[in-house]
mmCIF file of C-alpha atoms and ligand atoms in Angstrom:
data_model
loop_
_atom_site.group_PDB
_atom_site.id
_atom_site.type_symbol
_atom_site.label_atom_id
_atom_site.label_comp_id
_atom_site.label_asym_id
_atom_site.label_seq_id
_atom_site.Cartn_x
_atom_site.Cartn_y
_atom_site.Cartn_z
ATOM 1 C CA UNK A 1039 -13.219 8.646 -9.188
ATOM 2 C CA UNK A 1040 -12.326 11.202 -7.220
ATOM 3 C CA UNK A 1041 -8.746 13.478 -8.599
ATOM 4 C CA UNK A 1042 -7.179 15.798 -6.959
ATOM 5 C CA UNK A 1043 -4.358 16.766 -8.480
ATOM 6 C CA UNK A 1044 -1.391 19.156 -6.451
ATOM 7 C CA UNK A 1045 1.318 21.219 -6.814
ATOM 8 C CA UNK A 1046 3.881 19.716 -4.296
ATOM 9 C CA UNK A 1047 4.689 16.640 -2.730
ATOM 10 C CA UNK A 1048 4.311 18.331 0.467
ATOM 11 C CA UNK A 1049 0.491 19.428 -0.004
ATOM 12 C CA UNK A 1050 -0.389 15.836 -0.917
ATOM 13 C CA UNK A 1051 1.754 14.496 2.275
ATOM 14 C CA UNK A 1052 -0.771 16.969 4.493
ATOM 15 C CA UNK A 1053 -4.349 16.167 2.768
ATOM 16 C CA UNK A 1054 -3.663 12.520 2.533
ATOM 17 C CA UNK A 1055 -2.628 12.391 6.143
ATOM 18 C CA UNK A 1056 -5.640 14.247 6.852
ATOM 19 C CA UNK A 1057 -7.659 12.143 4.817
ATOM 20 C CA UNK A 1058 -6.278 9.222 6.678
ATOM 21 C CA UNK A 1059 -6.424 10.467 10.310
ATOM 22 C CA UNK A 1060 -10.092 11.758 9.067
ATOM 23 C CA UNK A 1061 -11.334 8.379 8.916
ATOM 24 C CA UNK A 1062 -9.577 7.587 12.135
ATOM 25 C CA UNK A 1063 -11.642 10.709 13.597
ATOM 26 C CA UNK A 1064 -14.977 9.415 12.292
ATOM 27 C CA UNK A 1065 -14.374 6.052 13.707
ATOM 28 C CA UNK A 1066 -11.702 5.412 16.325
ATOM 29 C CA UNK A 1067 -11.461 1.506 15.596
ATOM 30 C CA UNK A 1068 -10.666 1.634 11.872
ATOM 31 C CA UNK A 1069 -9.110 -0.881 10.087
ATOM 32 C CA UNK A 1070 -6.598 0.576 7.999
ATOM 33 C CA UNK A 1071 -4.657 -0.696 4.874
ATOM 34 C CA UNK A 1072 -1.383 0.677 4.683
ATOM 35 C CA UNK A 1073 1.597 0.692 1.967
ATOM 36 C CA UNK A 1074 5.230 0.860 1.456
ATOM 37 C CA UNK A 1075 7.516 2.623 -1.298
ATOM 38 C CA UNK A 1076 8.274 6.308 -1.070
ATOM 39 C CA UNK A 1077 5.055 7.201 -1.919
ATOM 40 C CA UNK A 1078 3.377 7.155 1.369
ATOM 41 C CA UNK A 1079 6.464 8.952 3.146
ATOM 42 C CA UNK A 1080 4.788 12.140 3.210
ATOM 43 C CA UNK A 1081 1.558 11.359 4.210
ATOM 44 C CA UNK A 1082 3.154 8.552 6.894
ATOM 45 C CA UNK A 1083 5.336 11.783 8.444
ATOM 46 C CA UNK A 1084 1.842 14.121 8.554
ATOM 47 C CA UNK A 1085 -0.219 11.298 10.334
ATOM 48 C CA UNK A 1086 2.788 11.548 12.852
ATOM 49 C CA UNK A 1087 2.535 14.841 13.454
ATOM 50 C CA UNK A 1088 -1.416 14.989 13.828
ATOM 51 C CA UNK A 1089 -0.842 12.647 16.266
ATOM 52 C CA UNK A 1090 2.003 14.245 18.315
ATOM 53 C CA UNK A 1091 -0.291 17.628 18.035
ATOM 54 C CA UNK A 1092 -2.925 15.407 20.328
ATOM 55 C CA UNK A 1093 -5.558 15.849 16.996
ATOM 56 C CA UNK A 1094 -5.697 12.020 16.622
ATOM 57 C CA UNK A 1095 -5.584 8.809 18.869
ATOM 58 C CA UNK A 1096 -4.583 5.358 17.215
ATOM 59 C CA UNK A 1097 -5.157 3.686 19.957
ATOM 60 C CA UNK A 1098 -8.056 1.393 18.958
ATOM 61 C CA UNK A 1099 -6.819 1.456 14.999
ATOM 62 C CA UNK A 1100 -6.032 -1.929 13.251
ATOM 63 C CA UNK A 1101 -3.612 -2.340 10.917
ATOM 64 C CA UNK A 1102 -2.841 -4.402 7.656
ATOM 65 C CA UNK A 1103 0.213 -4.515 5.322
ATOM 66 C CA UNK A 1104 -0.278 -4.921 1.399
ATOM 67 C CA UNK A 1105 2.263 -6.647 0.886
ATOM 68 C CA UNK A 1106 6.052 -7.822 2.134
ATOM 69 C CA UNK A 1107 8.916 -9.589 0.692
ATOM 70 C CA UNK A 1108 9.756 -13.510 0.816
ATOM 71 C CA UNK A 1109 12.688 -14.907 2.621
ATOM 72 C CA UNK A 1110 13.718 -11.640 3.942
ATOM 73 C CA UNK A 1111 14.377 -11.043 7.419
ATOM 74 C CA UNK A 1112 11.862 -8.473 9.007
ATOM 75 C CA UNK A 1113 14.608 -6.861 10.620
ATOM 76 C CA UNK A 1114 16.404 -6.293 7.199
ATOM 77 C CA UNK A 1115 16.455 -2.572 6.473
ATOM 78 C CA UNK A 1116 14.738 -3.180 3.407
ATOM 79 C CA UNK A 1117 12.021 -5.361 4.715
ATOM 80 C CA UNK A 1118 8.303 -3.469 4.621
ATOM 81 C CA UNK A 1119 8.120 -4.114 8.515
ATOM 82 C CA UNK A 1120 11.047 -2.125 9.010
ATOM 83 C CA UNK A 1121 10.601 0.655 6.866
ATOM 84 C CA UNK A 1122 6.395 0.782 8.577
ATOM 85 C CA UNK A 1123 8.166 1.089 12.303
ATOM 86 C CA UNK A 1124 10.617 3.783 11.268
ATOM 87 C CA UNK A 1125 7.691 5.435 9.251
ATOM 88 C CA UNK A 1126 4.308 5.194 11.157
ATOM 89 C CA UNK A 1127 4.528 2.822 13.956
ATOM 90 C CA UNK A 1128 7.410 3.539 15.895
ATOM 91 C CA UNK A 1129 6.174 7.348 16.445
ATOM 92 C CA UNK A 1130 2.220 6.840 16.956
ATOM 93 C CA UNK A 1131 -0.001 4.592 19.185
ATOM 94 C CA UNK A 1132 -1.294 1.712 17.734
ATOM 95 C CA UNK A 1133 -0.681 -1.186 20.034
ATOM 96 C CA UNK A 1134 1.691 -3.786 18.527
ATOM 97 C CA UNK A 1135 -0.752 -6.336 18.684
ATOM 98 C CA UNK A 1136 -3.616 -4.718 16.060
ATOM 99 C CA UNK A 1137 -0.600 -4.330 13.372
ATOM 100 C CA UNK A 1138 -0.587 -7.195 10.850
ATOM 101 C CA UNK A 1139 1.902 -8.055 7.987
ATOM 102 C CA UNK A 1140 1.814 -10.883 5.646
ATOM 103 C CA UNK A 1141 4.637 -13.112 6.862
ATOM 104 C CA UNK A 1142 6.868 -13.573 3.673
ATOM 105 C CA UNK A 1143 8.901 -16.173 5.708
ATOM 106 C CA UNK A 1144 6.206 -18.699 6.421
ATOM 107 C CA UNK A 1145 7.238 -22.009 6.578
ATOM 108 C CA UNK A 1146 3.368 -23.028 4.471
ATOM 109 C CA UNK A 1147 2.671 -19.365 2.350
ATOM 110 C CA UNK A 1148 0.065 -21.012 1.257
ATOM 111 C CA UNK A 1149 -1.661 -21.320 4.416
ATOM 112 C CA UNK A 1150 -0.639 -17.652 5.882
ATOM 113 C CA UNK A 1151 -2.358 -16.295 2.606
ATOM 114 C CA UNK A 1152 -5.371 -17.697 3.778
ATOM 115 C CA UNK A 1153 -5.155 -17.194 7.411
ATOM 116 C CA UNK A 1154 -4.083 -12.893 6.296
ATOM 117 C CA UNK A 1155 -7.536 -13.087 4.657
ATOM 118 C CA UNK A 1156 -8.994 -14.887 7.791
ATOM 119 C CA UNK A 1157 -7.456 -11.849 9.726
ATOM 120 C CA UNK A 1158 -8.849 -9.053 7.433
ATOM 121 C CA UNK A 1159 -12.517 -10.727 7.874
ATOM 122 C CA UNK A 1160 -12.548 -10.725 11.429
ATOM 123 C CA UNK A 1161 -11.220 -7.517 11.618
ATOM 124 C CA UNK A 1162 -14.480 -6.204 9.751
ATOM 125 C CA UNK A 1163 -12.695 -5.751 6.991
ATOM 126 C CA UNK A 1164 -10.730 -1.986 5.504
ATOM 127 C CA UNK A 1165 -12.185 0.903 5.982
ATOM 128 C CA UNK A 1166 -9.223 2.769 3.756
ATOM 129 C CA UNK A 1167 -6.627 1.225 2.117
ATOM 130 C CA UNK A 1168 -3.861 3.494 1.196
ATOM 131 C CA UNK A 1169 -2.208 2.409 -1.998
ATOM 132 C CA UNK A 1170 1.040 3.269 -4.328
ATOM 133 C CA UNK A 1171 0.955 2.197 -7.885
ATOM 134 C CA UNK A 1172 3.524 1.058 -9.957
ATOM 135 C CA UNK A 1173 4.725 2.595 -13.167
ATOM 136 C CA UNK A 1174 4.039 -1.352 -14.464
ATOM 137 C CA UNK A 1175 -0.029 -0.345 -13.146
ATOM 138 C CA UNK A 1176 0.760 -2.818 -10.451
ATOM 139 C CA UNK A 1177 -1.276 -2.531 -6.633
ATOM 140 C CA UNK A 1178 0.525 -3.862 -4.292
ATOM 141 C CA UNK A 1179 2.436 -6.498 -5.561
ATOM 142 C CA UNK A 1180 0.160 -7.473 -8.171
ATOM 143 C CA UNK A 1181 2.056 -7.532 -11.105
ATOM 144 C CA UNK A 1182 0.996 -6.936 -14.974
ATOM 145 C CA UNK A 1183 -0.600 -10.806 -15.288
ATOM 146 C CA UNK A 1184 -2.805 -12.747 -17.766
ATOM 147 C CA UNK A 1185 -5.913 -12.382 -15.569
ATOM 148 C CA UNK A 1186 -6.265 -10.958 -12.008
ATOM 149 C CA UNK A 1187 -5.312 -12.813 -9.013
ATOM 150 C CA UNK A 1188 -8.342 -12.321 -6.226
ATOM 151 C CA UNK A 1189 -6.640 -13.180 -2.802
ATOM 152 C CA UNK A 1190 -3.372 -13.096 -0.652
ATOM 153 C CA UNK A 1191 -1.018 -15.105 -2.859
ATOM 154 C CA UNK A 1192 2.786 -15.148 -3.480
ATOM 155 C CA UNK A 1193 4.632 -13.664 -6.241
ATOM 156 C CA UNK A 1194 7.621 -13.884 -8.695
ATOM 157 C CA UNK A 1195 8.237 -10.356 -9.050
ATOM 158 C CA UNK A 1196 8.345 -8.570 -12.437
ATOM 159 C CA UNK A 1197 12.124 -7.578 -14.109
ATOM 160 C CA UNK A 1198 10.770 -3.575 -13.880
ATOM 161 C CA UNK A 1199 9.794 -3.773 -10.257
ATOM 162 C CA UNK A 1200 13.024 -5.468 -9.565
ATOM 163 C CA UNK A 1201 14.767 -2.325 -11.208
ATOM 164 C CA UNK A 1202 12.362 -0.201 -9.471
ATOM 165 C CA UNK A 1203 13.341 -1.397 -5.775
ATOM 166 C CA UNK A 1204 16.789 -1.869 -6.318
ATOM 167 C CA UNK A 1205 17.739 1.585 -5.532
ATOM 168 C CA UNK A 1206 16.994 0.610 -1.925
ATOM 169 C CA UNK A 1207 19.675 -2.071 -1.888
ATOM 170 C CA UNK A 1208 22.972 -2.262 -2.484
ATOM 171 C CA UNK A 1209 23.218 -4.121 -5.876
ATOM 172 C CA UNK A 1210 20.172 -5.275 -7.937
ATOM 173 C CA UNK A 1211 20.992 -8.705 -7.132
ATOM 174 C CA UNK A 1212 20.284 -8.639 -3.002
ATOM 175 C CA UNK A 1213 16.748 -7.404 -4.416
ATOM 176 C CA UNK A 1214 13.764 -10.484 -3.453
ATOM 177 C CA UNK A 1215 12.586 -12.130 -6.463
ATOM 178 C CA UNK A 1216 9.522 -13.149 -4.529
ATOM 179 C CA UNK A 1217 7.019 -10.985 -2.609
ATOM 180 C CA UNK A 1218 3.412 -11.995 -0.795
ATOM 181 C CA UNK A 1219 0.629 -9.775 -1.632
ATOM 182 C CA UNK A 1220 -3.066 -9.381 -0.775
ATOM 183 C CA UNK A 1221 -4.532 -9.851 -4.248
ATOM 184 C CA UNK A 1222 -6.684 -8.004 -6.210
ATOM 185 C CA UNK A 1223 -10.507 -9.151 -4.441
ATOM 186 C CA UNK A 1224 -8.643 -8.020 -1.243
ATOM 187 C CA UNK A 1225 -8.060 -4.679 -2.149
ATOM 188 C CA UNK A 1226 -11.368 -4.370 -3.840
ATOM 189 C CA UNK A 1227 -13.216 -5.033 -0.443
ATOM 190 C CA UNK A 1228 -11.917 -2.214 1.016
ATOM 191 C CA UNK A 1229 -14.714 0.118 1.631
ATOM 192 C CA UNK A 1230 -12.916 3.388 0.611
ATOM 193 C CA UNK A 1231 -9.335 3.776 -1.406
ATOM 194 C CA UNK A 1232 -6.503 5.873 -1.667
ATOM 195 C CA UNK A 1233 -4.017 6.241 -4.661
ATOM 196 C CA UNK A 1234 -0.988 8.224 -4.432
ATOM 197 C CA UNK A 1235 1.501 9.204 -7.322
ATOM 198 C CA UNK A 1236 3.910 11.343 -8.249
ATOM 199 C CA UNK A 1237 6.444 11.767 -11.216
ATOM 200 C CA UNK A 1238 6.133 11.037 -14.459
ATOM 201 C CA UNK A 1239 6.911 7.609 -14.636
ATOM 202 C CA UNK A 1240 3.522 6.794 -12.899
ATOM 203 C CA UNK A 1241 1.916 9.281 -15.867
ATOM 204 C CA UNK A 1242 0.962 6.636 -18.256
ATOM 205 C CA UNK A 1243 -0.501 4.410 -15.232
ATOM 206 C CA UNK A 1244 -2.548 6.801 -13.901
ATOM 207 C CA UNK A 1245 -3.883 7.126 -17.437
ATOM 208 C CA UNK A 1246 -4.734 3.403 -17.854
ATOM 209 C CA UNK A 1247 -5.883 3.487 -14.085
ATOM 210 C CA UNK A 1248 -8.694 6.366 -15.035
ATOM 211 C CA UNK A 1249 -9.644 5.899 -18.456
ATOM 212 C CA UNK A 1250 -7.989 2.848 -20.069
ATOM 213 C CA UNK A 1251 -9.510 -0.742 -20.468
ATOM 214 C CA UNK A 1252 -9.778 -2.671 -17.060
ATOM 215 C CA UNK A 1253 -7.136 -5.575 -17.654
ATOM 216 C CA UNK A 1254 -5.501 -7.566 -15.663
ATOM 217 C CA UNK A 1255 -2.158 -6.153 -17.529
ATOM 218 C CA UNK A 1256 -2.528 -2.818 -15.336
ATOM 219 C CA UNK A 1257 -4.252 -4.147 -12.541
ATOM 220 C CA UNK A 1258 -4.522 -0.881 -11.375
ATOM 221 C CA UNK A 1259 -7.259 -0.686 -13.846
ATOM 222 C CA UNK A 1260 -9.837 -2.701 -12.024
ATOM 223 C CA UNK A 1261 -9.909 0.486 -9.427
ATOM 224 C CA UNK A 1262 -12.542 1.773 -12.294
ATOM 225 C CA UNK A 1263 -14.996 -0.909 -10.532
ATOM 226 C CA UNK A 1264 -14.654 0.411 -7.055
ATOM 227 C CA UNK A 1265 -17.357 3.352 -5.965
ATOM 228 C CA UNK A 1266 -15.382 4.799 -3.362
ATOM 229 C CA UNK A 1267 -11.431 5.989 -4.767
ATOM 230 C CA UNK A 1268 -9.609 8.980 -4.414
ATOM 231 C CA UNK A 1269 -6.557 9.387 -6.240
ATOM 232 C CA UNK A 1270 -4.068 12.319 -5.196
ATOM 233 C CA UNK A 1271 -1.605 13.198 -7.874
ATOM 234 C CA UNK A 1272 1.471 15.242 -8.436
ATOM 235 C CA UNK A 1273 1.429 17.710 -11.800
ATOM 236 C CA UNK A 1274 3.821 15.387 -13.062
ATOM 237 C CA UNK A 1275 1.688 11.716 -12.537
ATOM 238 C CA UNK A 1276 -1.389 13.926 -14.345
ATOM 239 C CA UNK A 1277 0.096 15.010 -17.247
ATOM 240 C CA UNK A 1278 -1.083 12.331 -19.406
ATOM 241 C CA UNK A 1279 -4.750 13.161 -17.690
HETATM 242 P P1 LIG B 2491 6.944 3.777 -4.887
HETATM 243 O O1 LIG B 2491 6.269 2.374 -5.148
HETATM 244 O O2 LIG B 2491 6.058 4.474 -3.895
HETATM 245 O O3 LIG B 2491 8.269 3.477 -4.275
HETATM 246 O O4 LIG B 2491 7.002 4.481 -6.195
HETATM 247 C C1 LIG B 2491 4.891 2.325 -5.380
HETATM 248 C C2 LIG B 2491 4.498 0.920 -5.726
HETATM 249 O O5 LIG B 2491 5.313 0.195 -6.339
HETATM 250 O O6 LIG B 2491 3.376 0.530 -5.403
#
């Protein structure tokens, strides 16, 4: 694995947006895999402004969404679609069209697992899929678990993550108890990946992610099996390192 560890969140904002754009650069229609959570902010607003400098072009980009939340409206302010169009999509050029979410409001989940997977494989798959962890070790919404879950599939999210995301709404009960995630398999077929952390309370996961056993109770751990990650990390998020 690759680690590059900085001193501010700013300086990881600009080489993971470079990093980002960079594979956009080498190949004009990627297919990228994007997250949510404050993580990503910084890198999100420096892909903007490469883009608004005339350095990139989005144009012929594809994206897909880990995750999203069940039985919340996509125009919530909370939903991930929301927060990716004030982020990303609302200030760059990929056409509407090559943006994909899982839709947490399917009538048949089931089914719109399958067809999300459908999607990615006609799409040619990710060429970089940008990822968050949890301070759980969860990817995506792949939550500590007896053994890992390979494909899109829906979740009953964990007490911690609850607490986690509840300082986005207004009381810990409007927080979804169920989310729909591109499993574990998914993310694994992504040719190159992308961790982000920072703070200490993703210190003890990024530990288990590098050098602990590969479990499916910090699924973050499988990463370990992937040939192509870079992880970007604030002083705080190595210090267990
Ligand atoms: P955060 O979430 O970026 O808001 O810390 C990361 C995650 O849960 O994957």
């Amino acid at each position: 694995m690759n680690v590059l560890v900085f001193d501010t969140e700013e300086q990881i904002g600009v080489a993971a947006g470079y990093y980002m754009c960079g594979q956009v650069l080498q190949k004009p229609d990627s297919v990228l895999g994007l997250a949510t959570g404050s993580t990503p902010l910084k890198a999100y607003g420096h892909m903007v402004s490469l883009y608004k400098q005339g350095a990139v072009d989005f144009s012929k980009v594809t994206t897909f969404n880990l995750d999203e939340y069940c039985h919340l409206d996509v125009k919530d302010k909370n939903s991930y679609h929301t927060f990716m169009y004030e982020n990303l999509f609302n200030h760059i050029n990929i056409p509407d069209e090559n943006i994909n979410f899982l839709n947490g409001n399917a009538w048949d989940l089931e089914a719109e697992c399958k067809n999300y997977e459908n999607r990615i494989k006609a799409a040619g798959g990710i060429d970089i899929q940008l990822l968050g962890i949890g301070s759980n070790g969860h990817i995506a919404f792949n939550e500590p678990a007896d053994a890992f879950q390979r494909w899109s599939h829906v979740v009953a999210l964990k007490q911690s993550t609850i607490e986690d995301n509840s300082r986005f709404f207004d009381s810990i009960d409007e927080v979804p108890t169920h989310a729909i995630t591109m499993g574990i398999g998914s993310i694994m077929q992504a040719k190159r990946i992308l961790i982000i952390a920072l703070g200490t309370k993703k210190a003890k996961a990024i530990k288990q992610l590098i050098d602990g056993n590969v479990t499916p109770e910090c699924p973050a751990s499988v990463l370990q099996f992937h040939t192509d990650v870079t992880l970007m990390l604030d002083r705080d998020a190595a210090s267990l390192l």
